[in-house]
CSV table of C-alpha atoms in Angstrom, one decimal:
chain,number,residue,atom,x,y,z
A,1047,UNK,CA,-3.8,8.5,-25.7
A,1048,UNK,CA,-6.0,5.2,-25.2
A,1049,UNK,CA,-5.9,2.7,-22.4
A,1050,UNK,CA,-7.4,1.4,-19.4
A,1051,UNK,CA,-6.6,4.7,-17.5
A,1052,UNK,CA,-6.9,6.9,-20.4
A,1053,UNK,CA,-6.5,10.7,-19.3
A,1054,UNK,CA,-6.4,9.8,-15.7
A,1055,UNK,CA,-3.9,11.4,-13.3
A,1056,UNK,CA,-2.0,9.3,-11.0
A,1057,UNK,CA,0.2,9.9,-8.3
A,1058,UNK,CA,2.7,7.0,-7.6
A,1059,UNK,CA,4.6,7.3,-4.3
A,1060,UNK,CA,8.2,5.8,-3.8
A,1061,UNK,CA,8.2,5.5,-7.7
A,1062,UNK,CA,12.1,5.8,-8.5
A,1063,UNK,CA,12.8,2.3,-8.3
A,1064,UNK,CA,11.2,-1.1,-7.6
A,1065,UNK,CA,7.3,-1.8,-7.2
A,1066,UNK,CA,6.6,2.0,-7.5
A,1067,UNK,CA,8.4,2.2,-10.9
A,1068,UNK,CA,6.9,-0.5,-12.4
A,1069,UNK,CA,3.4,0.9,-11.4
A,1070,UNK,CA,4.3,4.2,-12.9
A,1071,UNK,CA,5.4,2.8,-16.0
A,1072,UNK,CA,2.2,0.4,-16.2
A,1073,UNK,CA,-0.2,3.4,-15.7
A,1074,UNK,CA,1.6,5.4,-18.4
A,1075,UNK,CA,1.2,2.7,-20.8
A,1076,UNK,CA,-2.4,2.5,-20.1
A,1077,UNK,CA,-2.7,6.2,-20.8
A,1078,UNK,CA,-2.4,7.9,-17.7
A,1079,UNK,CA,-0.4,11.0,-16.6
A,1080,UNK,CA,1.9,10.1,-13.8
A,1081,UNK,CA,3.6,12.0,-11.0
A,1082,UNK,CA,6.7,10.1,-10.3
A,1083,UNK,CA,7.3,10.7,-6.6
A,1084,UNK,CA,10.5,9.8,-4.9
A,1085,UNK,CA,12.8,11.5,-2.4
A,1086,UNK,CA,15.8,9.1,-4.0
A,1087,UNK,CA,16.7,7.8,-0.3
A,1088,UNK,CA,18.8,4.9,0.4
A,1089,UNK,CA,17.1,1.6,1.8
A,1090,UNK,CA,17.0,2.9,5.3
A,1091,UNK,CA,15.7,6.1,4.3
A,1092,UNK,CA,19.0,8.2,4.5
A,1093,UNK,CA,20.1,10.7,2.0
A,1094,UNK,CA,18.2,11.8,-1.2
A,1095,UNK,CA,18.5,12.1,-4.8
A,1096,UNK,CA,16.3,13.7,-7.6
A,1097,UNK,CA,17.9,11.0,-10.0
A,1098,UNK,CA,15.4,8.0,-9.7
A,1099,UNK,CA,12.6,10.1,-10.0
A,1100,UNK,CA,13.9,12.0,-13.0
A,1101,UNK,CA,15.0,8.5,-14.7
A,1102,UNK,CA,11.4,7.1,-14.8
A,1103,UNK,CA,9.9,10.3,-16.1
A,1104,UNK,CA,12.5,10.1,-18.9
A,1105,UNK,CA,11.5,6.6,-19.4
A,1106,UNK,CA,7.8,7.4,-19.5
A,1107,UNK,CA,8.0,10.7,-21.8
A,1108,UNK,CA,10.5,8.4,-24.3
A,1109,UNK,CA,7.8,6.1,-24.7
A,1110,UNK,CA,5.5,9.4,-25.7
A,1111,UNK,CA,3.5,9.6,-22.4
A,1112,UNK,CA,3.1,12.2,-19.7
A,1113,UNK,CA,4.8,12.4,-16.6
A,1114,UNK,CA,6.6,14.8,-14.2
A,1115,UNK,CA,9.0,14.2,-11.2
A,1116,UNK,CA,8.2,15.2,-7.6
A,1117,UNK,CA,10.5,15.0,-4.7
A,1118,UNK,CA,8.3,15.7,-1.8
A,1119,UNK,CA,8.5,13.6,1.5
A,1120,UNK,CA,5.4,12.0,2.0
A,1121,UNK,CA,5.8,11.4,5.5
A,1122,UNK,CA,5.9,15.4,6.0
A,1123,UNK,CA,2.3,16.5,6.2
A,1124,UNK,CA,3.1,19.8,4.5
A,1125,UNK,CA,5.1,17.9,1.7
A,1126,UNK,CA,2.4,15.6,1.1
A,1127,UNK,CA,0.1,18.8,0.4
A,1128,UNK,CA,2.5,20.2,-1.9
A,1129,UNK,CA,2.8,16.8,-3.7
A,1130,UNK,CA,-1.2,16.7,-4.3
A,1131,UNK,CA,-1.2,20.6,-5.4
A,1132,UNK,CA,1.8,19.7,-7.8
A,1133,UNK,CA,-0.3,16.8,-9.4
A,1134,UNK,CA,-3.5,19.3,-9.7
A,1135,UNK,CA,-1.3,22.1,-10.6
A,1136,UNK,CA,0.0,20.3,-13.7
A,1137,UNK,CA,-2.6,18.5,-14.9
A,1138,UNK,CA,-5.8,19.8,-13.5
A,1139,UNK,CA,-7.1,17.3,-10.8
A,1140,UNK,CA,-5.9,14.0,-9.2
A,1141,UNK,CA,-7.8,10.8,-10.0
A,1142,UNK,CA,-5.5,8.2,-8.7
A,1143,UNK,CA,-3.2,7.8,-5.3
A,1144,UNK,CA,-0.7,4.9,-5.2
A,1145,UNK,CA,0.7,5.1,-1.7
A,1146,UNK,CA,3.9,2.8,-2.1
A,1147,UNK,CA,6.8,4.5,-0.6
A,1148,UNK,CA,8.8,2.6,2.4
A,1149,UNK,CA,12.1,2.2,3.9
A,1150,UNK,CA,13.2,-1.0,5.7
A,1151,UNK,CA,15.1,-1.1,9.0
A,1152,UNK,CA,15.1,-4.6,10.4
A,1153,UNK,CA,15.6,-5.6,14.2
A,1154,UNK,CA,14.3,-8.3,16.4
A,1155,UNK,CA,11.9,-7.0,18.8
A,1156,UNK,CA,14.6,-7.3,21.9
A,1157,UNK,CA,16.8,-5.2,19.7
A,1158,UNK,CA,14.5,-2.6,18.5
A,1159,UNK,CA,16.0,1.0,18.6
A,1160,UNK,CA,13.5,4.1,19.1
A,1161,UNK,CA,14.8,6.0,16.2
A,1162,UNK,CA,14.5,3.3,13.6
A,1163,UNK,CA,11.0,2.3,14.8
A,1164,UNK,CA,9.8,6.0,14.7
A,1165,UNK,CA,11.7,6.1,11.3
A,1166,UNK,CA,9.9,3.1,9.7
A,1167,UNK,CA,6.5,4.1,11.3
A,1168,UNK,CA,6.7,7.4,9.7
A,1169,UNK,CA,7.5,6.7,6.3
A,1170,UNK,CA,5.2,3.7,6.1
A,1171,UNK,CA,2.1,4.5,8.1
A,1172,UNK,CA,2.5,8.3,8.3
A,1173,UNK,CA,3.4,8.5,4.7
A,1174,UNK,CA,0.3,6.7,3.8
A,1175,UNK,CA,-2.0,9.0,5.7
A,1176,UNK,CA,-0.5,12.3,4.8
A,1177,UNK,CA,-1.0,11.7,1.3
A,1178,UNK,CA,-4.6,10.0,1.7
A,1179,UNK,CA,-5.7,13.0,3.7
A,1180,UNK,CA,-4.4,15.9,1.1
A,1181,UNK,CA,-5.9,13.3,-1.9
A,1182,UNK,CA,-9.3,13.0,0.1
A,1183,UNK,CA,-9.6,16.7,0.8
A,1184,UNK,CA,-9.1,17.5,-2.8
A,1185,UNK,CA,-11.7,14.9,-3.8
A,1186,UNK,CA,-14.2,16.3,-1.3
A,1187,UNK,CA,-13.8,19.7,-2.6
A,1188,UNK,CA,-14.4,19.0,-6.0
A,1189,UNK,CA,-17.8,16.8,-5.0
A,1190,UNK,CA,-18.8,20.0,-3.0
A,1191,UNK,CA,-18.4,22.0,-5.9
A,1192,UNK,CA,-20.9,19.5,-8.1
A,1193,UNK,CA,-17.8,17.8,-10.0
A,1194,UNK,CA,-18.4,14.0,-10.5
A,1195,UNK,CA,-15.6,12.3,-8.8
A,1196,UNK,CA,-14.6,8.8,-9.8
A,1197,UNK,CA,-11.1,8.5,-7.7
A,1198,UNK,CA,-8.9,5.6,-6.2
A,1199,UNK,CA,-6.7,5.2,-3.5
A,1200,UNK,CA,-4.4,1.8,-3.6
A,1201,UNK,CA,-2.3,1.5,-0.5
A,1202,UNK,CA,0.5,-1.0,-0.3
A,1203,UNK,CA,0.9,-3.4,2.7
A,1204,UNK,CA,2.6,-6.7,2.8
A,1205,UNK,CA,2.3,-10.2,4.1
A,1206,UNK,CA,4.2,-9.0,7.1
A,1207,UNK,CA,1.2,-6.8,7.8
A,1208,UNK,CA,-1.2,-9.7,7.3
A,1209,UNK,CA,0.7,-12.4,9.2
A,1210,UNK,CA,3.7,-10.7,10.9
A,1211,UNK,CA,7.4,-11.5,10.0
A,1212,UNK,CA,10.1,-12.5,12.4
A,1213,UNK,CA,12.7,-9.8,12.5
A,1214,UNK,CA,10.5,-7.2,11.3
A,1215,UNK,CA,8.5,-5.8,14.2
A,1216,UNK,CA,8.3,-2.2,13.1
A,1217,UNK,CA,8.0,-2.9,9.4
A,1218,UNK,CA,5.1,-5.4,10.4
A,1219,UNK,CA,3.3,-3.1,12.6
A,1220,UNK,CA,3.3,-0.4,9.7
A,1221,UNK,CA,2.0,-2.5,7.5
A,1222,UNK,CA,-0.8,-3.7,9.7
A,1223,UNK,CA,-1.4,-0.2,10.4
A,1224,UNK,CA,-2.1,0.4,6.5
A,1225,UNK,CA,-4.7,-2.4,6.6
A,1226,UNK,CA,-6.3,-0.5,9.2
A,1227,UNK,CA,-6.2,2.7,7.5
A,1228,UNK,CA,-7.4,1.4,4.1
A,1229,UNK,CA,-10.9,0.0,5.9
A,1230,UNK,CA,-11.3,3.3,7.8
A,1231,UNK,CA,-10.7,5.4,4.6
A,1232,UNK,CA,-13.0,3.0,2.3
A,1233,UNK,CA,-16.0,3.5,4.4
A,1234,UNK,CA,-15.4,7.3,4.9
A,1235,UNK,CA,-14.5,8.3,1.5
A,1236,UNK,CA,-17.3,6.3,-0.5
A,1237,UNK,CA,-19.9,9.2,-0.1
A,1238,UNK,CA,-17.4,11.3,-2.3
A,1239,UNK,CA,-17.0,8.8,-5.1
A,1240,UNK,CA,-13.3,7.5,-3.7
A,1241,UNK,CA,-12.8,3.6,-3.5
A,1242,UNK,CA,-9.7,2.6,-1.1
A,1243,UNK,CA,-8.0,-0.7,-1.3
A,1244,UNK,CA,-4.7,-2.3,-0.6
A,1245,UNK,CA,-2.4,-4.9,-1.9
A,1246,UNK,CA,0.2,-7.0,-0.1
A,1247,UNK,CA,2.5,-7.5,-3.3
A,1248,UNK,CA,5.9,-10.2,-3.0
A,1249,UNK,CA,8.3,-9.0,-5.7
A,1250,UNK,CA,11.8,-8.5,-5.9
A,1251,UNK,CA,13.0,-4.9,-4.7
A,1252,UNK,CA,15.6,-3.4,-2.7
A,1253,UNK,CA,13.7,-4.5,0.6
A,1254,UNK,CA,12.7,-8.3,-0.4
A,1255,UNK,CA,16.4,-8.8,-1.9
A,1256,UNK,CA,18.0,-8.2,1.4
A,1257,UNK,CA,15.4,-9.6,3.6
A,1258,UNK,CA,14.6,-12.7,1.5
A,1259,UNK,CA,17.5,-13.3,-1.0
A,1260,UNK,CA,17.2,-16.7,-1.4
A,1261,UNK,CA,13.5,-16.4,-2.7
A,1262,UNK,CA,14.2,-13.2,-4.8
A,1263,UNK,CA,16.9,-14.8,-6.6
A,1264,UNK,CA,15.9,-14.2,-10.5
A,1265,UNK,CA,15.4,-17.3,-12.2
A,1266,UNK,CA,17.6,-18.4,-15.4
A,1267,UNK,CA,17.0,-16.7,-18.8
A,1268,UNK,CA,13.7,-17.5,-20.4
A,1269,UNK,CA,11.9,-18.8,-17.3
A,1270,UNK,CA,9.0,-16.9,-16.0
A,1271,UNK,CA,10.4,-14.6,-13.5
A,1272,UNK,CA,7.6,-14.8,-10.5
A,1273,UNK,CA,9.3,-12.3,-8.5
A,1274,UNK,CA,9.6,-9.3,-11.1
A,1275,UNK,CA,7.8,-6.4,-9.7
A,1276,UNK,CA,6.4,-5.9,-13.0
A,1277,UNK,CA,3.9,-8.8,-12.4
A,1278,UNK,CA,2.2,-6.8,-9.5
A,1279,UNK,CA,1.3,-3.7,-11.4
A,1280,UNK,CA,-1.6,-4.9,-13.6
A,1281,UNK,CA,-3.9,-5.3,-10.7
A,1282,UNK,CA,-2.7,-1.8,-9.5
A,1283,UNK,CA,-3.4,-0.3,-12.5
A,1284,UNK,CA,-7.0,-2.1,-12.7
A,1285,UNK,CA,-7.9,-0.9,-9.2
A,1286,UNK,CA,-6.8,2.5,-10.5
A,1287,UNK,CA,-9.0,2.3,-13.3
A,1288,UNK,CA,-12.8,3.4,-13.7
A,1289,UNK,CA,-13.6,-0.4,-13.8
A,1290,UNK,CA,-13.0,-0.8,-10.2
A,1291,UNK,CA,-15.5,1.5,-8.9
A,1292,UNK,CA,-17.5,-1.4,-7.0
A,1293,UNK,CA,-14.4,-2.8,-5.4
A,1294,UNK,CA,-13.5,-0.9,-2.1
A,1295,UNK,CA,-12.2,-2.1,1.3
A,1296,UNK,CA,-10.7,-5.1,0.0
A,1297,UNK,CA,-7.1,-6.4,0.3
A,1298,UNK,CA,-5.3,-8.4,-2.3
A,1299,UNK,CA,-2.0,-10.3,-2.0
A,1300,UNK,CA,-0.5,-10.2,-5.3
A,1301,UNK,CA,2.9,-12.1,-6.9
A,1302,UNK,CA,4.0,-13.8,-9.9
A,1303,UNK,CA,0.7,-14.7,-11.8
A,1304,UNK,CA,-1.1,-15.2,-8.5
A,1305,UNK,CA,-4.0,-12.7,-7.0
A,1306,UNK,CA,-5.5,-13.7,-3.7
A,1307,UNK,CA,-8.1,-11.9,-1.7
A,1308,UNK,CA,-7.2,-11.3,1.8
A,1309,UNK,CA,-9.8,-12.8,4.3
A,1310,UNK,CA,-9.2,-10.5,7.3
A,1311,UNK,CA,-9.9,-10.6,10.8
A,1312,UNK,CA,-13.5,-12.4,11.2
A,1313,UNK,CA,-15.4,-13.0,14.4
A,1314,UNK,CA,-15.0,-16.7,15.0
A,1315,UNK,CA,-16.3,-19.3,17.4
A,1316,UNK,CA,-18.1,-17.4,20.6
A,1317,UNK,CA,-19.9,-18.1,23.6
A,1318,UNK,CA,-21.9,-15.9,26.0
A,1319,UNK,CA,-23.3,-16.9,29.4
A,1320,UNK,CA,-25.2,-13.8,29.8
A,1321,UNK,CA,-22.9,-13.0,33.1
A,1322,UNK,CA,-19.7,-11.9,33.8
A,1323,UNK,CA,-16.9,-14.5,33.8
A,1324,UNK,CA,-14.7,-15.5,36.5
A,1325,UNK,CA,-11.3,-16.2,35.9
A,1326,UNK,CA,-11.5,-19.7,37.1
A,1327,UNK,CA,-14.4,-20.2,34.6
A,1328,UNK,CA,-11.8,-19.5,31.7
A,1329,UNK,CA,-9.8,-22.6,31.8
A,1330,UNK,CA,-12.2,-24.6,30.2
A,1331,UNK,CA,-14.0,-22.2,28.0
A,1332,UNK,CA,-10.8,-20.5,25.9
A,1333,UNK,CA,-9.5,-24.0,25.0
A,1334,UNK,CA,-12.9,-25.3,23.6
A,1335,UNK,CA,-13.0,-22.1,21.6
A,1336,UNK,CA,-9.7,-22.0,20.0
A,1337,UNK,CA,-10.5,-25.9,19.2
A,1338,UNK,CA,-13.3,-24.7,17.1
A,1339,UNK,CA,-11.4,-22.1,15.5
A,1340,UNK,CA,-9.4,-21.9,12.4
A,1341,UNK,CA,-5.6,-22.2,13.3
A,1342,UNK,CA,-3.6,-18.6,12.4
A,1343,UNK,CA,-1.6,-18.9,9.6
A,1344,UNK,CA,2.0,-18.9,10.6
A,1345,UNK,CA,4.2,-15.6,11.0
A,1346,UNK,CA,7.0,-15.5,8.1
A,1347,UNK,CA,9.9,-16.7,9.5
A,1348,UNK,CA,9.0,-18.7,12.2
């Protein structure tokens, strides 16, 4: 089959619904062979069903494309290993990993429950790290065997990870952690022929429909649906293609028809007097530095 990703083997996690489903369908439409990973859990991570992944696979196959369903828990270290092994066993190799799976348990910081905090960090952050680890091991082994590797990782952060979001302390923390993981992995895996980038999408999903109901309301029939998850997938597919081999360690905000390169933490104004400061001296120094610095973007919901 022809297409931008013809013949490439792609894992998309959390691909049973929302953004993940849109990514899986878009990759398949561009000729990729897709492993549709989803545990079929509720929004808070509870329960599970093989149905959502199977439905996406059926849709892909009905279009004449190749896909298999996978129900592994990406935040289980051994489960993530089995997921990568499933892709390799089914299609012979892995070329692209799209980390998308996540859950939502919103709380104000003062109301955080330890179990809910752990669950959100586990699925989002550990779920990215575990799959990335095992995919990287696969690509390193291929490289050491003398096989050319031209692989891609696309991680999923959020505006909440870039700027923070009121009522989403655990989610924002996990999504910010994913950005750090992306930067490190991009630097470490370049030697193996692997690029690692992240997106911070805005789209209508089970998560955002609850957290931002007004903003996610579908438009009247015939109008451009800026919050449709399908708007995000073209960038993800391009980042998964061989065309993107020069792009790594970058973060893109994407929604509707808009793509923004996120310009993250950078060193701003500074002063160095060549000796240790005393606390009393800093009352004049810090305000001057802040006056010279660019004001931070506001936290969502503030």
